[in-house]
């Protein structure tokens, strides 16, 4: 039997934050280029400088860029076995 009381609608949480798509972009994905599968991750920046293998110019610290390494021939998904030695930091434009 109903009690006659009306339920209150639940208020949305005030501490909710939208999903940060940039954080998802930093997860490695498999991309095929010239018949080779690469694990590719987008970085928002770094504390070191790197040399881009595409243009041979410096990637300055703090510059968003791409890290790619081959995932074929027994490489672990996140490059844990021999992947770190094969990782290359690319300007986003050079990788594209």
mmCIF file of C-alpha atoms in Angstrom:
data_model
loop_
_atom_site.group_PDB
_atom_site.id
_atom_site.type_symbol
_atom_site.label_atom_id
_atom_site.label_comp_id
_atom_site.label_asym_id
_atom_site.label_seq_id
_atom_site.Cartn_x
_atom_site.Cartn_y
_atom_site.Cartn_z
ATOM 1 C CA UNK A 1 0.000 0.000 0.000
ATOM 2 C CA UNK A 2 1.443 3.431 -0.948
ATOM 3 C CA UNK A 3 2.523 5.662 1.919
ATOM 4 C CA UNK A 4 1.568 8.909 0.243
ATOM 5 C CA UNK A 5 5.126 10.235 0.432
ATOM 6 C CA UNK A 6 6.664 11.466 -2.764
ATOM 7 C CA UNK A 7 10.261 10.512 -3.409
ATOM 8 C CA UNK A 8 12.840 13.178 -3.951
ATOM 9 C CA UNK A 9 14.673 13.283 -7.213
ATOM 10 C CA UNK A 10 18.320 12.625 -6.806
ATOM 11 C CA UNK A 11 20.476 15.654 -7.507
ATOM 12 C CA UNK A 12 23.401 15.197 -9.923
ATOM 13 C CA UNK A 13 26.801 14.904 -8.289
ATOM 14 C CA UNK A 14 28.566 18.225 -8.055
ATOM 15 C CA UNK A 15 32.049 16.689 -8.159
ATOM 16 C CA UNK A 16 31.577 15.078 -11.591
ATOM 17 C CA UNK A 17 34.232 15.968 -14.151
ATOM 18 C CA UNK A 18 33.987 15.323 -17.887
ATOM 19 C CA UNK A 19 36.162 12.661 -19.508
ATOM 20 C CA UNK A 20 39.566 14.002 -20.510
ATOM 21 C CA UNK A 21 40.060 12.821 -24.109
ATOM 22 C CA UNK A 22 43.734 13.866 -24.059
ATOM 23 C CA UNK A 23 44.445 11.204 -21.434
ATOM 24 C CA UNK A 24 42.835 8.570 -23.665
ATOM 25 C CA UNK A 25 44.980 9.704 -26.589
ATOM 26 C CA UNK A 26 48.108 8.898 -24.579
ATOM 27 C CA UNK A 27 47.246 5.161 -24.478
ATOM 28 C CA UNK A 28 49.238 3.215 -27.065
ATOM 29 C CA UNK A 29 47.356 2.096 -30.177
ATOM 30 C CA UNK A 30 48.429 -0.222 -32.955
ATOM 31 C CA UNK A 31 48.929 1.494 -36.307
ATOM 32 C CA UNK A 32 50.161 -0.116 -39.519
ATOM 33 C CA UNK A 33 52.663 1.861 -41.584
ATOM 34 C CA UNK A 34 54.439 0.465 -44.621
ATOM 35 C CA UNK A 35 53.540 -3.091 -43.656
ATOM 36 C CA UNK A 36 54.860 -2.818 -40.075
ATOM 37 C CA UNK A 37 52.653 -2.621 -36.982
ATOM 38 C CA UNK A 38 53.633 0.107 -34.533
ATOM 39 C CA UNK A 39 52.461 0.954 -31.050
ATOM 40 C CA UNK A 40 51.790 4.697 -31.098
ATOM 41 C CA UNK A 41 51.219 6.982 -28.113
ATOM 42 C CA UNK A 42 50.555 10.730 -28.085
ATOM 43 C CA UNK A 43 52.484 12.630 -25.427
ATOM 44 C CA UNK A 44 51.539 16.075 -24.191
ATOM 45 C CA UNK A 45 55.188 16.862 -23.571
ATOM 46 C CA UNK A 46 58.328 15.639 -21.853
ATOM 47 C CA UNK A 47 61.144 16.909 -19.678
ATOM 48 C CA UNK A 48 63.852 15.887 -22.162
ATOM 49 C CA UNK A 49 64.590 16.929 -25.703
ATOM 50 C CA UNK A 50 64.590 14.356 -28.518
ATOM 51 C CA UNK A 51 65.613 14.302 -32.173
ATOM 52 C CA UNK A 52 62.786 13.544 -34.592
ATOM 53 C CA UNK A 53 63.779 10.777 -37.052
ATOM 54 C CA UNK A 54 61.530 12.331 -39.712
ATOM 55 C CA UNK A 55 63.079 15.793 -39.977
ATOM 56 C CA UNK A 56 66.169 15.382 -37.733
ATOM 57 C CA UNK A 57 65.216 18.514 -35.776
ATOM 58 C CA UNK A 58 64.918 18.777 -32.025
ATOM 59 C CA UNK A 59 61.652 18.146 -30.186
ATOM 60 C CA UNK A 60 61.927 20.656 -27.362
ATOM 61 C CA UNK A 61 60.887 19.742 -23.801
ATOM 62 C CA UNK A 62 57.182 20.335 -23.233
ATOM 63 C CA UNK A 63 56.292 19.977 -26.927
ATOM 64 C CA UNK A 64 53.410 17.582 -27.677
ATOM 65 C CA UNK A 65 54.632 14.746 -29.892
ATOM 66 C CA UNK A 66 54.251 11.057 -30.779
ATOM 67 C CA UNK A 67 56.210 8.054 -29.533
ATOM 68 C CA UNK A 68 56.169 4.997 -31.794
ATOM 69 C CA UNK A 69 57.820 1.585 -31.630
ATOM 70 C CA UNK A 70 57.425 -1.628 -33.659
ATOM 71 C CA UNK A 71 55.032 -4.146 -32.150
ATOM 72 C CA UNK A 72 55.936 -7.044 -34.472
ATOM 73 C CA UNK A 73 58.562 -9.743 -33.878
ATOM 74 C CA UNK A 74 57.629 -10.486 -30.279
ATOM 75 C CA UNK A 75 57.510 -6.971 -28.878
ATOM 76 C CA UNK A 76 55.375 -6.679 -25.758
ATOM 77 C CA UNK A 77 52.248 -4.492 -26.129
ATOM 78 C CA UNK A 78 53.765 -1.631 -24.145
ATOM 79 C CA UNK A 79 57.317 -2.217 -25.325
ATOM 80 C CA UNK A 80 58.509 -3.777 -22.074
ATOM 81 C CA UNK A 81 60.882 -6.356 -23.594
ATOM 82 C CA UNK A 82 62.937 -4.698 -26.333
ATOM 83 C CA UNK A 83 60.545 -1.874 -27.150
ATOM 84 C CA UNK A 84 62.296 0.903 -25.165
ATOM 85 C CA UNK A 85 65.373 0.544 -27.364
ATOM 86 C CA UNK A 86 63.184 0.825 -30.471
ATOM 87 C CA UNK A 87 61.045 3.775 -29.360
ATOM 88 C CA UNK A 88 61.302 6.895 -31.454
ATOM 89 C CA UNK A 89 59.922 10.336 -30.662
ATOM 90 C CA UNK A 90 58.358 12.064 -33.672
ATOM 91 C CA UNK A 91 56.877 15.484 -34.314
ATOM 92 C CA UNK A 92 53.171 14.888 -34.896
ATOM 93 C CA UNK A 93 53.381 16.413 -38.377
ATOM 94 C CA UNK A 94 56.400 14.255 -39.307
ATOM 95 C CA UNK A 95 54.648 11.064 -38.190
ATOM 96 C CA UNK A 96 51.511 11.933 -40.150
#
